[in-house]
Amino acid sequence: MDNVLVIREDVALALQAGQPVVALESTVIAHGLPRPQNLQTARAMEAAVREEGAIPATIAILDGRLVAGLSSEQLAAFAASGGIAKVSRADLAAALAARVTGATTVAATMLIAERAGIRVFATGGIGGVHRGAERSFDISADLPELARTPVAVVCAGAKAILDLPRTLEVLETLGVPVAGYRTNKFPAFYMEDSGLPLQSRVDTPAEAARWMQLHWQLGLMSGIVFCNPPPSASALGKQEVDGWIAQALQSAAAAEIRGKAVTPYLLDYLAKASGGKTLQTNIALLVHNARVAAQIAKAYSSLGSA
Ligand code: PSU
Ligand code: MN
């Protein structure tokens, strides 16, 4: 792996010393947020992780290598460039062979984090079962990745554009634990409550860390989803969001958007239709998730099993 996986020096040192590290993804930077908010948010997430006493490792593919821990300059160049490939598990070898710059999805970021030895990862909302998946079969590769890769993902649930009841059903089928972080409800990304109850919750970083330890001690190789609702002050109401989502889905259908382009198209449409409101909420929840992930990473590393 050495010639393929590059781990930033401070990240490697922290991992060797059993100190907390938080992985961050790069599809949200390249495809989930517009410029210049993408770089500002990536930096704010890294700063939140550091403030909590952990080391951030933003993961991407640069010039044919998997990089765990972009430097400040690499991050700026990445956020500024257009035409970056969206890379999931299936695309990794092709991206390396073609020496492209690649943005890693939740699925690819989890996989690379695990190879690097990082156990905690923060994102906005995971991918899931798309609405109408009974016809399109569009189910994010994030779900099967969660089933096979032992990394804890801190997120505000799954993205609101998805079919959330079916997303939860698939996670259950795949044996992926889904816990509310200080909530009994599955959040809906921009909204604190999807209306779907969660079976379990944790209330402290120490409890989350204990879960991780037990789950992996049992030899269960799946990921764990910790659902951290968006901060109340920036959460949006169901009625307004549902209206924007309906418009976004209609527009995507009319424009015949398919495959990897679907999620970026919908997020961009929502940001515009809402006059920037969904963008502000997306940014707030990303930074909040980074902070909570760092707290969990710290608690997990203090257990000494990292
Ligand atoms: N969270 C966000 N914004 C995003 C994503 C997550 O706040 O853009 C990205 C993640 O990289 C996730 C991807 O893996 O969206 C899902 O894409 P798809 O539905 O094509 O699997
Ligand atoms: Mn898809």
Short mmCIF file of C-alpha atoms and ligand atoms in Angstrom, two decimals:
data_model
loop_
_atom_site.label_atom_id
_atom_site.label_comp_id
_atom_site.label_asym_id
_atom_site.label_seq_id
_atom_site.Cartn_x
_atom_site.Cartn_y
_atom_site.Cartn_z
CA MET A 1 0.00 0.00 0.00
CA ASP A 2 2.91 2.33 0.72
CA ASN A 3 3.28 3.67 -2.78
CA VAL A 4 -0.48 4.09 -3.17
CA LEU A 5 -1.53 5.43 0.22
CA VAL A 6 0.10 8.62 1.49
CA ILE A 7 -0.58 9.60 5.08
CA ARG A 8 0.31 13.15 6.12
CA GLU A 9 3.12 13.05 8.65
CA ASP A 10 1.27 14.49 11.65
CA VAL A 11 -1.62 12.12 10.95
CA ALA A 12 0.73 9.11 10.82
CA LEU A 13 2.46 10.18 14.03
CA ALA A 14 -0.86 10.67 15.82
CA LEU A 15 -2.06 7.24 14.70
CA GLN A 16 1.15 5.57 15.83
CA ALA A 17 0.82 7.25 19.22
CA GLY A 18 -2.85 6.26 19.54
CA GLN A 19 -3.96 9.89 19.44
CA PRO A 20 -7.34 10.90 18.00
CA VAL A 21 -7.69 11.47 14.25
CA VAL A 22 -10.86 12.33 12.33
CA ALA A 23 -11.27 11.56 8.63
CA LEU A 24 -13.12 14.08 6.46
CA GLU A 25 -14.39 13.45 2.94
CA SER A 26 -13.78 15.40 -0.24
CA THR A 27 -16.86 14.82 -2.41
CA VAL A 28 -18.65 17.37 -0.30
CA ILE A 29 -15.85 19.84 -1.16
CA ALA A 30 -15.80 19.14 -4.90
CA HIS A 31 -19.47 18.35 -5.55
CA GLY A 32 -21.55 19.10 -2.47
CA LEU A 33 -20.84 22.78 -1.86
CA PRO A 34 -20.26 25.74 -4.20
CA ARG A 35 -17.09 27.80 -4.25
CA PRO A 36 -15.94 29.63 -2.15
CA GLN A 37 -18.00 28.08 0.68
CA ASN A 38 -16.48 24.67 -0.05
CA LEU A 39 -12.96 25.67 1.03
CA GLN A 40 -14.22 27.79 3.91
CA THR A 41 -16.25 24.84 5.20
CA ALA A 42 -13.43 22.33 4.74
CA ARG A 43 -11.17 24.61 6.75
CA ALA A 44 -13.85 25.22 9.40
CA MET A 45 -14.31 21.46 9.80
CA GLU A 46 -10.58 20.95 10.22
CA ALA A 47 -10.44 23.81 12.73
CA ALA A 48 -13.33 22.32 14.74
CA VAL A 49 -11.53 18.97 14.89
CA ARG A 50 -8.33 20.65 16.10
CA GLU A 51 -10.17 22.75 18.68
CA GLU A 52 -11.39 19.51 20.24
CA GLY A 53 -7.87 18.15 20.41
CA ALA A 54 -7.89 15.76 17.44
CA ILE A 55 -6.06 15.79 14.11
CA PRO A 56 -8.14 16.23 10.93
CA ALA A 57 -7.34 14.13 7.88
CA THR A 58 -9.18 15.25 4.78
CA ILE A 59 -9.06 12.38 2.31
CA ALA A 60 -8.88 12.65 -1.49
CA ILE A 61 -7.08 11.22 -4.50
CA LEU A 62 -4.24 13.34 -5.81
CA ASP A 63 -2.19 12.43 -8.85
CA GLY A 64 -2.80 8.72 -8.60
CA ARG A 65 -2.38 8.36 -4.84
CA LEU A 66 -4.82 7.98 -1.97
CA VAL A 67 -4.03 10.84 0.38
CA ALA A 68 -5.09 10.71 4.03
CA GLY A 69 -4.54 14.25 5.24
CA LEU A 70 -4.38 16.93 2.56
CA SER A 71 -1.97 19.77 3.32
CA SER A 72 -3.38 23.28 3.53
CA GLU A 73 -2.09 24.03 0.00
CA GLN A 74 -3.44 20.77 -1.40
CA LEU A 75 -6.83 21.51 0.12
CA ALA A 76 -6.93 25.01 -1.40
CA ALA A 77 -5.93 23.72 -4.84
CA PHE A 78 -8.45 20.89 -4.63
CA ALA A 79 -11.30 23.21 -3.65
CA ALA A 80 -10.45 25.63 -6.45
CA SER A 81 -10.28 23.15 -9.31
CA GLY A 82 -13.22 22.09 -11.45
CA GLY A 83 -13.90 18.80 -13.18
CA ILE A 84 -12.83 16.59 -10.30
CA ALA A 85 -13.98 12.97 -10.58
CA LYS A 86 -16.39 11.63 -7.94
CA VAL A 87 -14.75 8.44 -6.74
CA SER A 88 -16.50 5.62 -4.93
CA ARG A 89 -15.26 2.10 -4.09
CA ALA A 90 -15.78 0.85 -7.64
CA ASP A 91 -13.76 3.70 -9.17
CA LEU A 92 -10.64 3.56 -7.02
CA ALA A 93 -8.36 1.50 -9.24
CA ALA A 94 -9.39 3.41 -12.35
CA ALA A 95 -8.73 6.73 -10.63
CA LEU A 96 -5.29 5.59 -9.52
CA ALA A 97 -4.40 4.17 -12.92
CA ALA A 98 -5.44 7.36 -14.69
CA ARG A 99 -3.61 9.47 -12.09
CA VAL A 100 -6.61 11.75 -11.78
CA THR A 101 -7.57 14.07 -8.98
CA GLY A 102 -10.52 12.43 -7.28
CA ALA A 103 -13.09 13.41 -4.69
CA THR A 104 -13.87 10.53 -2.36
CA THR A 105 -17.47 9.80 -1.39
CA VAL A 106 -18.46 8.56 2.06
CA ALA A 107 -17.90 5.01 0.79
CA ALA A 108 -14.41 5.62 -0.61
CA THR A 109 -13.41 7.83 2.31
CA MET A 110 -14.42 5.15 4.84
CA LEU A 111 -12.42 2.56 2.99
CA ILE A 112 -9.29 4.74 2.79
CA ALA A 113 -9.67 5.85 6.42
CA GLU A 114 -9.80 2.22 7.50
CA ARG A 115 -6.70 1.35 5.46
CA ALA A 116 -4.92 4.27 7.11
CA GLY A 117 -6.03 3.19 10.59
CA ILE A 118 -8.54 5.99 11.21
CA ARG A 119 -11.72 4.88 12.98
CA VAL A 120 -13.83 8.05 13.12
CA PHE A 121 -15.15 10.02 10.16
CA ALA A 122 -17.38 13.10 9.92
CA THR A 123 -19.60 14.02 6.99
CA GLY A 124 -22.84 15.90 6.38
CA GLY A 125 -25.36 13.24 5.48
CA ILE A 126 -24.68 9.75 4.20
CA GLY A 127 -26.02 8.56 0.86
CA GLY A 128 -28.87 6.07 0.89
CA VAL A 129 -31.87 4.76 -1.00
CA HIS A 130 -33.06 7.31 -3.54
CA ARG A 131 -36.76 8.04 -3.93
CA GLY A 132 -38.08 5.92 -6.76
CA ALA A 133 -35.31 3.36 -6.26
CA GLU A 134 -37.86 0.62 -6.95
CA ARG A 135 -37.55 1.72 -10.58
CA SER A 136 -34.08 3.30 -10.80
CA PHE A 137 -32.29 0.90 -8.41
CA ASP A 138 -30.32 3.98 -7.28
CA ILE A 139 -28.95 3.08 -3.87
CA SER A 140 -25.79 4.80 -2.70
CA ALA A 141 -22.63 2.73 -2.41
CA ASP A 142 -22.35 4.32 1.05
CA LEU A 143 -24.79 1.71 2.43
CA PRO A 144 -22.92 -1.48 1.45
CA GLU A 145 -19.68 0.23 2.48
CA LEU A 146 -21.11 0.83 5.94
CA ALA A 147 -21.84 -2.89 6.08
CA ARG A 148 -18.25 -3.92 5.44
CA THR A 149 -15.90 -1.23 6.75
CA PRO A 150 -15.31 -0.69 10.48
CA VAL A 151 -15.40 3.10 10.75
CA ALA A 152 -17.76 5.21 12.84
CA VAL A 153 -19.52 7.86 10.75
CA VAL A 154 -20.85 10.99 12.42
CA CYS A 155 -23.57 12.54 10.25
CA ALA A 156 -26.93 14.30 10.37
CA GLY A 157 -28.60 11.10 9.18
CA ALA A 158 -29.00 10.55 5.46
CA LYS A 159 -29.61 13.34 2.98
CA ALA A 160 -33.19 14.65 2.98
CA ILE A 161 -33.53 14.15 -0.77
CA LEU A 162 -33.55 10.37 -0.16
CA ASP A 163 -36.18 7.86 0.81
CA LEU A 164 -35.38 7.86 4.52
CA PRO A 165 -37.62 4.99 5.71
CA ARG A 166 -36.11 2.69 3.07
CA THR A 167 -32.60 3.92 3.88
CA LEU A 168 -33.10 2.91 7.51
CA GLU A 169 -34.54 -0.46 6.44
CA VAL A 170 -31.48 -1.20 4.31
CA LEU A 171 -29.11 -0.20 7.11
CA GLU A 172 -30.94 -2.60 9.39
CA THR A 173 -30.78 -5.38 6.80
CA LEU A 174 -27.05 -4.81 6.44
CA GLY A 175 -26.51 -5.01 10.20
CA VAL A 176 -25.25 -1.45 10.57
CA PRO A 177 -25.90 0.04 14.02
CA VAL A 178 -27.57 3.45 13.81
CA ALA A 179 -27.59 5.44 17.03
CA GLY A 180 -28.97 8.87 17.75
CA TYR A 181 -26.43 11.19 19.30
CA ARG A 182 -28.48 12.86 22.04
CA THR A 183 -31.68 12.12 20.12
CA ASN A 184 -34.24 9.32 19.73
CA LYS A 185 -35.10 10.38 16.20
CA PHE A 186 -33.47 9.84 12.85
CA PRO A 187 -32.48 13.34 11.71
CA ALA A 188 -33.25 14.37 8.14
CA PHE A 189 -30.08 16.29 7.30
CA TYR A 190 -31.49 19.86 7.24
CA MET A 191 -34.16 18.91 9.78
CA GLU A 192 -33.78 17.67 13.31
CA ASP A 193 -36.44 14.98 12.99
CA SER A 194 -37.46 12.84 10.02
CA GLY A 195 -40.41 11.44 11.97
CA LEU A 196 -38.62 8.07 12.10
CA PRO A 197 -37.69 6.74 15.53
CA LEU A 198 -34.27 5.26 16.27
CA GLN A 199 -33.92 2.15 18.43
CA SER A 200 -30.85 3.35 20.28
CA ARG A 201 -29.04 6.46 21.36
CA VAL A 202 -25.81 7.55 22.99
CA ASP A 203 -25.49 10.72 25.02
CA THR A 204 -21.77 11.21 25.48
CA PRO A 205 -18.57 10.73 23.48
CA ALA A 206 -17.55 8.10 26.04
CA GLU A 207 -20.71 6.10 25.38
CA ALA A 208 -20.18 6.30 21.64
CA ALA A 209 -16.58 5.15 22.09
CA ARG A 210 -17.68 2.22 24.23
CA TRP A 211 -20.11 1.15 21.52
CA MET A 212 -17.36 1.20 18.93
CA GLN A 213 -15.09 -0.82 21.17
CA LEU A 214 -17.72 -3.46 21.88
CA HIS A 215 -18.96 -3.69 18.31
CA TRP A 216 -15.50 -4.28 16.92
CA GLN A 217 -14.38 -6.50 19.80
CA LEU A 218 -17.23 -8.79 18.78
CA GLY A 219 -15.53 -9.09 15.42
CA LEU A 220 -18.38 -7.29 13.67
CA MET A 221 -16.75 -5.62 10.73
CA SER A 222 -19.38 -3.04 9.88
CA GLY A 223 -19.35 0.68 10.35
CA ILE A 224 -21.48 2.48 12.91
CA VAL A 225 -23.67 5.50 12.18
CA PHE A 226 -23.93 8.20 14.85
CA CYS A 227 -26.75 10.56 13.96
CA ASN A 228 -26.09 14.08 15.17
CA PRO A 229 -29.01 16.39 14.37
CA PRO A 230 -28.23 19.80 12.83
CA PRO A 231 -27.80 22.59 15.40
CA SER A 232 -31.31 23.82 16.33
CA ALA A 233 -30.54 27.40 15.37
CA SER A 234 -29.78 26.42 11.78
CA ALA A 235 -32.25 23.55 11.33
CA LEU A 236 -34.99 24.03 8.73
CA GLY A 237 -38.71 23.21 8.84
CA LYS A 238 -40.18 20.17 7.12
CA GLN A 239 -42.78 22.03 5.08
CA GLU A 240 -40.41 24.40 3.36
CA VAL A 241 -37.78 21.72 2.74
CA ASP A 242 -40.34 19.26 1.35
CA GLY A 243 -41.49 21.87 -1.15
CA TRP A 244 -37.97 22.55 -2.39
CA ILE A 245 -37.19 18.83 -2.59
CA ALA A 246 -40.31 18.17 -4.70
CA GLN A 247 -39.20 20.90 -7.14
CA ALA A 248 -35.64 19.58 -7.18
CA LEU A 249 -36.75 16.01 -7.94
CA GLN A 250 -39.02 17.22 -10.72
CA SER A 251 -36.26 19.27 -12.25
CA ALA A 252 -33.79 16.37 -12.06
CA ALA A 253 -36.30 14.06 -13.73
CA ALA A 254 -37.02 16.57 -16.50
CA ALA A 255 -33.29 17.07 -17.11
CA GLU A 256 -32.77 13.27 -17.05
CA ILE A 257 -30.01 13.47 -14.45
CA ARG A 258 -28.65 10.01 -13.67
CA GLY A 259 -26.01 8.17 -11.68
CA LYS A 260 -23.35 10.07 -9.79
CA ALA A 261 -24.71 13.41 -10.93
CA VAL A 262 -28.02 13.00 -9.08
CA THR A 263 -26.97 13.97 -5.56
CA PRO A 264 -24.83 17.01 -6.55
CA TYR A 265 -27.62 18.21 -8.86
CA LEU A 266 -30.26 18.00 -6.13
CA LEU A 267 -28.10 19.69 -3.47
CA ASP A 268 -27.27 22.53 -5.85
CA TYR A 269 -30.91 22.93 -6.85
CA LEU A 270 -31.99 23.09 -3.20
CA ALA A 271 -29.38 25.72 -2.36
CA LYS A 272 -30.66 27.91 -5.18
CA ALA A 273 -34.38 27.28 -4.63
CA SER A 274 -34.05 28.06 -0.93
CA GLY A 275 -32.13 31.29 -1.48
CA GLY A 276 -29.08 29.77 0.20
CA LYS A 277 -30.87 28.49 3.30
CA THR A 278 -30.06 24.81 2.73
CA LEU A 279 -26.45 25.73 2.05
CA GLN A 280 -26.17 27.56 5.38
CA THR A 281 -27.68 24.58 7.20
CA ASN A 282 -25.45 22.13 5.34
CA ILE A 283 -22.37 24.11 6.39
CA ALA A 284 -23.50 24.38 10.02
CA LEU A 285 -24.17 20.66 10.34
CA LEU A 286 -20.89 19.70 8.67
CA VAL A 287 -18.90 21.73 11.18
CA HIS A 288 -21.01 20.46 14.06
CA ASN A 289 -20.46 16.85 12.97
CA ALA A 290 -16.70 17.43 12.72
CA ARG A 291 -16.67 18.71 16.27
CA VAL A 292 -18.66 15.79 17.69
CA ALA A 293 -16.56 13.32 15.69
CA ALA A 294 -13.42 14.77 17.27
CA GLN A 295 -14.91 14.38 20.73
CA ILE A 296 -15.78 10.75 19.96
CA ALA A 297 -12.33 10.10 18.48
CA LYS A 298 -10.77 11.47 21.64
CA ALA A 299 -12.92 9.28 23.87
CA TYR A 300 -12.17 6.25 21.69
CA SER A 301 -8.42 6.82 21.76
CA SER A 302 -8.53 7.15 25.55
CA LEU A 303 -9.90 3.59 25.67
CA GLY A 304 -6.57 2.49 24.26
CA SER A 305 -8.09 0.18 21.67
CA ALA A 306 -7.57 2.41 18.65
N1 PSU B 1 -22.78 15.06 2.78
C1 PSU B 1 -22.99 16.37 2.43
N2 PSU B 1 -22.81 16.69 1.12
C2 PSU B 1 -22.42 15.76 0.16
C3 PSU B 1 -22.18 14.40 0.55
C4 PSU B 1 -22.39 14.11 1.89
O1 PSU B 1 -23.34 17.22 3.28
O2 PSU B 1 -22.24 16.12 -0.99
C5 PSU B 1 -21.72 13.38 -0.49
C6 PSU B 1 -21.00 12.21 0.16
O3 PSU B 1 -19.71 12.11 -0.41
C7 PSU B 1 -21.83 10.99 -0.16
C8 PSU B 1 -22.39 11.38 -1.50
O4 PSU B 1 -21.08 9.82 -0.20
O5 PSU B 1 -22.76 12.75 -1.26
C9 PSU B 1 -23.54 10.48 -1.91
O6 PSU B 1 -23.56 10.38 -3.30
P1 PSU B 1 -24.43 9.22 -4.01
O7 PSU B 1 -25.83 9.51 -3.60
O8 PSU B 1 -24.17 9.43 -5.50
O9 PSU B 1 -23.89 7.93 -3.52
MN MN B 2 -26.41 6.72 -6.92
#
